[in-house]
Amino acid sequence: MARAQGARSQLAAAFETIYGTAPPSGYTRLPFAASSLSAEQPLLASELLGYGRDPLAPVKDVLSAGGDLTVPIDAEAFAFWLKAAFGDPTTTGTSPGPYTHEFRSGAWTLSSMAIETALPEVPRYAMYSGVMLNQLSWTMQRSGLLTATASLVAQGETVATSTQVGTPADLDLLRFGHFNGSVERNGVALGNVVSAQISYSNNLDLIETIRADGRIEGADPSIAALTGSIDVRFADMTLVTQAINGAACELEFAYALPTGEALTVTAHAVYLPRPRIEIAGPQGVQASFDWQAARDPVTGRMATVTLINHIASY
């Protein structure tokens, strides 16, 4: 008897034309490291009396679908999650490439996705439609595997015994590593950075209307947020002075491969809180800044994400 194994699992995704309607074709197989994407429907215990001490049958509560995907930050597949987070990119370049895909924060309309997770040996093929990205976050550090967490909200789940996506297209896996990363402040390399955390959230507002199928009606993006933290070895007063003055700076988090592929996340107006500076012992002193980004009056937006690769369009 075959048993489900994560090593044999697969994930394919496509963008929807109509929210909640999975397209019949056009899927791409995407790499992932872990998934909690699933649907659940809890039971409500009966409160009725008059039938003895043994309870009556429970009733079903509302259906909810969603979860987190752990995905690699790479030069091709990661664009799917950027498009889900920021909307359609502006793409420039000519064949055979490279192409520059520019994603901008503040889009009023975001694309929904259909995602199928597959466990072929069971077999179980779960199709999630109306998938919206609520939050995309990751950590920059010196070593380890570079992955991001995509927090998703779905309208519903349909389970079948065979795939519903046909034969998905494949992409080249051109993965960035932590050693490919850099951090700049106002165009100058920011030294003494131990780690940095970046999180972009669409703060989705779930439309929970009364429906016979128990699903949500949709998910609307509200005020976006770009936040994070920077841990630095305390070597100068640059960041502390900025925090005290209440001024904004531009932070750029970037990755680049020797073959030319690159990913750059630019937060145009970043504000820093005044941190605690503690001397915990004989080791080096570190300071942590929990930063927040805001709309920059010059660029007219909060953030720009630029991805350079050889894919013509997404």
Short mmCIF file of C-alpha atoms in Angstrom, two decimals, residues 9-310:
data_model
loop_
_atom_site.label_atom_id
_atom_site.label_comp_id
_atom_site.label_asym_id
_atom_site.label_seq_id
_atom_site.Cartn_x
_atom_site.Cartn_y
_atom_site.Cartn_z
CA SER A 9 4.69 15.95 -3.76
CA GLN A 10 4.30 18.55 -6.51
CA LEU A 11 2.87 22.04 -6.85
CA ALA A 12 1.55 23.74 -9.98
CA ALA A 13 0.03 27.21 -10.28
CA ALA A 14 -1.65 29.51 -12.80
CA PHE A 15 -3.22 32.94 -12.58
CA GLU A 16 -7.00 33.11 -12.85
CA THR A 17 -8.97 35.21 -15.30
CA ILE A 18 -12.08 35.05 -13.11
CA TYR A 19 -11.68 34.98 -9.32
CA GLY A 20 -12.40 31.53 -7.93
CA THR A 21 -12.40 29.81 -11.34
CA ALA A 22 -9.36 27.61 -11.94
CA PRO A 23 -8.18 27.86 -15.57
CA PRO A 24 -8.16 24.60 -17.56
CA SER A 25 -4.55 25.06 -18.72
CA GLY A 26 -1.50 27.32 -18.51
CA TYR A 27 -0.04 25.91 -15.29
CA THR A 28 3.61 26.05 -14.26
CA ARG A 29 5.34 23.68 -11.86
CA LEU A 30 6.84 25.72 -9.02
CA PRO A 31 9.48 24.70 -6.48
CA PHE A 32 8.59 24.69 -2.80
CA ALA A 33 10.08 23.39 0.44
CA ALA A 34 6.96 23.03 2.62
CA SER A 35 3.24 23.70 2.43
CA SER A 36 0.43 24.11 4.95
CA LEU A 37 -2.02 25.13 2.20
CA SER A 38 -5.21 23.23 2.94
CA ALA A 39 -8.91 23.56 3.74
CA GLU A 40 -10.56 22.92 7.07
CA GLN A 41 -14.11 22.90 8.41
CA PRO A 42 -14.47 22.56 12.18
CA LEU A 43 -17.43 21.05 13.99
CA LEU A 44 -19.65 22.88 16.47
CA ALA A 45 -20.73 20.83 19.48
CA SER A 46 -24.48 20.66 20.01
CA GLU A 47 -25.82 22.84 22.84
CA LEU A 48 -29.28 21.23 22.88
CA LEU A 49 -30.74 19.69 26.03
CA GLY A 50 -33.48 17.18 26.72
CA TYR A 51 -31.94 14.04 25.22
CA GLY A 52 -29.91 12.79 28.15
CA ARG A 53 -26.25 13.29 29.02
CA ASP A 54 -24.93 12.09 25.67
CA PRO A 55 -24.63 14.97 23.19
CA LEU A 56 -26.47 15.20 19.90
CA ALA A 57 -24.58 15.21 16.61
CA PRO A 58 -22.38 18.25 15.94
CA VAL A 59 -22.96 20.61 13.02
CA LYS A 60 -20.44 21.89 10.50
CA ASP A 61 -19.01 25.39 10.87
CA VAL A 62 -17.69 27.69 8.15
CA LEU A 63 -15.18 26.43 5.58
CA SER A 64 -11.78 28.12 5.46
CA ALA A 65 -8.86 27.52 3.10
CA GLY A 66 -5.34 28.87 3.06
CA GLY A 67 -1.92 28.40 4.60
CA ASP A 68 1.77 29.09 4.13
CA LEU A 69 4.14 28.04 1.38
CA THR A 70 7.90 27.98 1.92
CA VAL A 71 9.45 28.78 -1.45
CA PRO A 72 13.01 29.41 -2.67
CA ILE A 73 13.97 32.92 -3.72
CA ASP A 74 15.13 32.35 -7.27
CA ALA A 75 15.40 34.25 -10.54
CA GLU A 76 12.37 32.79 -12.36
CA ALA A 77 9.69 31.11 -10.23
CA PHE A 78 9.77 33.76 -7.50
CA ALA A 79 8.15 36.18 -9.95
CA PHE A 80 4.85 34.28 -9.50
CA TRP A 81 4.78 35.23 -5.84
CA LEU A 82 5.86 38.80 -6.59
CA LYS A 83 3.01 39.13 -9.10
CA ALA A 84 0.56 37.76 -6.54
CA ALA A 85 1.87 40.24 -3.97
CA PHE A 86 2.21 43.38 -6.10
CA GLY A 87 0.14 42.85 -9.24
CA ASP A 88 1.26 42.77 -12.87
CA PRO A 89 4.83 43.96 -13.51
CA THR A 90 6.06 46.40 -16.11
CA THR A 91 8.45 44.43 -18.31
CA THR A 92 11.16 45.83 -20.58
CA GLY A 93 13.72 44.08 -22.76
CA THR A 94 13.97 42.36 -26.12
CA SER A 95 14.51 38.75 -27.17
CA PRO A 96 16.49 36.78 -26.16
CA GLY A 97 16.70 38.85 -22.99
CA PRO A 98 17.54 39.72 -20.36
CA TYR A 99 14.17 41.15 -19.33
CA THR A 100 13.55 43.52 -16.45
CA HIS A 101 10.30 43.02 -14.52
CA GLU A 102 9.39 45.93 -12.26
CA PHE A 103 6.77 45.35 -9.55
CA ARG A 104 5.35 48.36 -7.74
CA SER A 105 3.51 48.57 -4.45
CA GLY A 106 0.09 50.16 -4.18
CA ALA A 107 -1.75 48.36 -7.00
CA TRP A 108 -5.52 48.40 -6.50
CA THR A 109 -6.03 45.10 -8.34
CA LEU A 110 -4.18 41.90 -7.47
CA SER A 111 -4.23 38.67 -9.46
CA SER A 112 -5.74 35.54 -7.93
CA MET A 113 -4.19 32.13 -8.48
CA ALA A 114 -5.20 28.51 -8.82
CA ILE A 115 -2.78 26.14 -7.10
CA GLU A 116 -2.78 22.36 -7.20
CA THR A 117 -0.83 20.35 -4.64
CA ALA A 118 -0.33 16.71 -5.60
CA LEU A 119 0.37 13.52 -3.68
CA PRO A 120 0.48 11.06 -6.61
CA GLU A 121 0.90 7.87 -4.60
CA VAL A 122 -2.40 8.24 -2.64
CA PRO A 123 -3.58 9.64 -5.13
CA ARG A 124 -4.72 13.08 -3.94
CA TYR A 125 -4.77 16.18 -6.12
CA ALA A 126 -6.07 19.23 -4.27
CA MET A 127 -6.98 22.28 -6.35
CA TYR A 128 -7.21 25.59 -4.51
CA SER A 129 -9.00 28.36 -6.39
CA GLY A 130 -9.28 32.04 -5.60
CA VAL A 131 -5.84 32.06 -3.96
CA MET A 132 -4.66 35.52 -2.88
CA LEU A 133 -1.31 36.38 -1.32
CA ASN A 134 -1.64 38.10 2.03
CA GLN A 135 2.00 38.34 3.07
CA LEU A 136 5.45 37.64 1.64
CA SER A 137 8.41 37.62 4.02
CA TRP A 138 11.98 36.39 4.32
CA THR A 139 15.21 36.88 6.25
CA MET A 140 18.65 37.91 5.01
CA GLN A 141 21.56 36.41 6.90
CA ARG A 142 25.11 35.20 6.41
CA SER A 143 24.50 31.51 5.71
CA GLY A 144 21.81 28.88 5.24
CA LEU A 145 19.18 28.27 2.58
CA LEU A 146 17.43 31.37 1.27
CA THR A 147 13.64 30.87 1.33
CA ALA A 148 10.56 33.05 1.65
CA THR A 149 7.19 32.41 3.27
CA ALA A 150 4.09 33.16 1.19
CA SER A 151 0.97 33.39 3.36
CA LEU A 152 -2.08 32.60 1.24
CA VAL A 153 -5.86 32.85 1.50
CA ALA A 154 -7.98 30.65 -0.79
CA GLN A 155 -11.66 30.57 -1.59
CA GLY A 156 -11.99 26.81 -1.62
CA GLU A 157 -10.55 23.36 -2.19
CA THR A 158 -11.52 20.65 -4.69
CA VAL A 159 -9.95 17.21 -4.29
CA ALA A 160 -9.62 14.73 -7.17
CA THR A 161 -7.85 11.43 -7.82
CA SER A 162 -6.08 12.71 -10.94
CA THR A 163 -4.40 15.94 -11.86
CA GLN A 164 -6.51 18.84 -13.09
CA VAL A 165 -3.64 20.83 -14.62
CA GLY A 166 -2.42 18.58 -17.44
CA THR A 167 1.31 18.74 -18.02
CA PRO A 168 2.61 21.93 -16.36
CA ALA A 169 5.43 23.98 -17.83
CA ASP A 170 8.83 23.90 -16.15
CA LEU A 171 11.18 26.73 -15.25
CA ASP A 172 14.92 26.72 -14.69
CA LEU A 173 15.84 26.83 -11.02
CA LEU A 174 18.32 29.70 -10.70
CA ARG A 175 18.42 30.07 -6.96
CA PHE A 176 19.86 33.00 -5.05
CA GLY A 177 21.92 32.34 -1.94
CA HIS A 178 22.53 34.43 1.15
CA PHE A 179 26.08 35.09 -0.07
CA ASN A 180 24.55 36.79 -3.16
CA GLY A 181 22.87 39.40 -0.94
CA SER A 182 23.66 43.02 -0.15
CA VAL A 183 22.05 45.88 1.77
CA GLU A 184 22.37 49.54 0.83
CA ARG A 185 21.22 52.74 2.51
CA ASN A 186 20.74 55.75 0.23
CA GLY A 187 22.81 54.05 -2.45
CA VAL A 188 25.76 53.23 -0.18
CA ALA A 189 26.54 49.77 1.20
CA LEU A 190 25.33 49.48 4.80
CA GLY A 191 28.08 47.92 6.86
CA ASN A 192 27.99 45.75 9.98
CA VAL A 193 24.60 44.18 9.10
CA VAL A 194 24.19 40.87 10.90
CA SER A 195 20.72 40.04 9.58
CA ALA A 196 17.71 41.72 8.02
CA GLN A 197 14.06 40.74 7.84
CA ILE A 198 11.67 41.93 5.11
CA SER A 199 7.90 41.53 5.15
CA TYR A 200 5.33 42.86 2.67
CA SER A 201 1.65 42.51 3.57
CA ASN A 202 -1.49 43.24 1.57
CA ASN A 203 -3.63 43.08 4.75
CA LEU A 204 -6.40 41.27 2.88
CA ASP A 205 -9.96 41.98 3.97
CA LEU A 206 -11.95 38.75 3.66
CA ILE A 207 -15.47 39.17 2.27
CA GLU A 208 -17.42 36.72 4.41
CA THR A 209 -20.91 36.74 2.94
CA ILE A 210 -23.69 34.18 3.43
CA ARG A 211 -23.27 31.44 0.82
CA ALA A 212 -24.64 27.94 0.47
CA ASP A 213 -21.13 26.52 -0.04
CA GLY A 214 -19.64 28.24 3.03
CA ARG A 215 -16.85 29.88 1.04
CA ILE A 216 -15.69 33.47 1.19
CA GLU A 217 -16.86 35.84 -1.54
CA GLY A 218 -13.40 37.25 -2.07
CA ALA A 219 -10.43 39.02 -0.48
CA ASP A 220 -9.79 42.73 -1.01
CA PRO A 221 -6.39 44.33 -0.42
CA SER A 222 -6.41 47.15 2.14
CA ILE A 223 -3.57 49.40 3.32
CA ALA A 224 -0.31 47.67 2.44
CA ALA A 225 2.60 47.40 4.84
CA LEU A 226 6.32 46.97 4.24
CA THR A 227 8.15 46.35 7.49
CA GLY A 228 11.12 44.50 8.84
CA SER A 229 14.13 44.66 11.08
CA ILE A 230 17.87 45.20 10.76
CA ASP A 231 20.33 43.85 13.29
CA VAL A 232 23.71 45.59 13.13
CA ARG A 233 26.96 45.52 15.06
CA PHE A 234 27.02 48.92 16.73
CA ALA A 235 29.91 50.76 15.05
CA ASP A 236 28.65 54.32 14.40
CA MET A 237 25.71 56.64 15.05
CA THR A 238 24.35 56.82 11.48
CA LEU A 239 21.15 54.83 12.01
CA VAL A 240 20.61 56.08 15.57
CA THR A 241 20.92 59.69 14.42
CA GLN A 242 18.38 59.09 11.67
CA ALA A 243 15.99 57.55 14.18
CA ILE A 244 16.37 60.46 16.58
CA ASN A 245 15.82 63.02 13.80
CA GLY A 246 12.76 61.17 12.46
CA ALA A 247 14.14 61.31 8.92
CA ALA A 248 13.55 58.78 6.15
CA CYS A 249 16.12 56.87 4.13
CA GLU A 250 16.03 54.49 1.18
CA LEU A 251 16.90 50.88 1.89
CA GLU A 252 17.78 48.46 -0.89
CA PHE A 253 17.94 44.69 -0.38
CA ALA A 254 19.49 42.95 -3.38
CA TYR A 255 20.68 39.61 -4.72
CA ALA A 256 22.73 39.06 -7.86
CA LEU A 257 24.04 35.98 -9.67
CA PRO A 258 27.26 35.91 -11.72
CA THR A 259 25.15 35.02 -14.80
CA GLY A 260 23.31 38.38 -14.66
CA GLU A 261 20.05 37.47 -12.92
CA ALA A 262 19.20 39.85 -10.08
CA LEU A 263 16.50 40.69 -7.55
CA THR A 264 16.29 44.11 -5.91
CA VAL A 265 13.78 45.24 -3.29
CA THR A 266 13.80 49.00 -2.76
CA ALA A 267 11.92 50.59 0.13
CA HIS A 268 11.88 54.26 -0.86
CA ALA A 269 11.06 55.91 2.46
CA VAL A 270 12.08 53.96 5.55
CA TYR A 271 11.63 55.24 9.09
CA LEU A 272 13.58 53.86 12.04
CA PRO A 273 12.59 53.76 15.71
CA ARG A 274 15.05 54.82 18.38
CA PRO A 275 16.49 51.51 19.63
CA ARG A 276 17.75 50.34 22.98
CA ILE A 277 21.53 50.10 23.05
CA GLU A 278 22.42 47.41 25.57
CA ILE A 279 25.85 46.15 26.65
CA ALA A 280 25.13 42.51 27.44
CA GLY A 281 28.69 41.36 28.06
CA PRO A 282 32.20 41.39 26.67
CA GLN A 283 31.13 40.54 23.11
CA GLY A 284 30.34 43.09 20.42
CA VAL A 285 27.34 45.35 20.97
CA GLN A 286 24.40 44.93 18.59
CA ALA A 287 21.44 47.16 17.87
CA SER A 288 18.11 46.16 16.33
CA PHE A 289 15.97 48.55 14.27
CA ASP A 290 12.35 47.56 13.56
CA TRP A 291 11.83 49.68 10.47
CA GLN A 292 8.65 50.76 8.67
CA ALA A 293 8.32 51.94 5.09
CA ALA A 294 5.89 54.59 3.86
CA ARG A 295 4.87 56.21 0.59
CA ASP A 296 7.67 58.28 -0.86
CA PRO A 297 6.42 61.65 -2.20
CA VAL A 298 9.05 61.66 -4.98
CA THR A 299 8.46 58.21 -6.47
CA GLY A 300 4.79 58.17 -5.47
CA ARG A 301 4.98 54.68 -3.99
CA MET A 302 6.34 52.76 -1.04
CA ALA A 303 8.38 50.05 -2.75
CA THR A 304 9.75 48.83 -6.07
CA VAL A 305 10.86 45.25 -6.71
CA THR A 306 12.99 44.60 -9.80
CA LEU A 307 13.66 41.11 -11.13
CA ILE A 308 16.05 40.52 -14.04
CA ASN A 309 15.92 37.19 -15.85
CA HIS A 310 15.32 35.64 -19.30
#
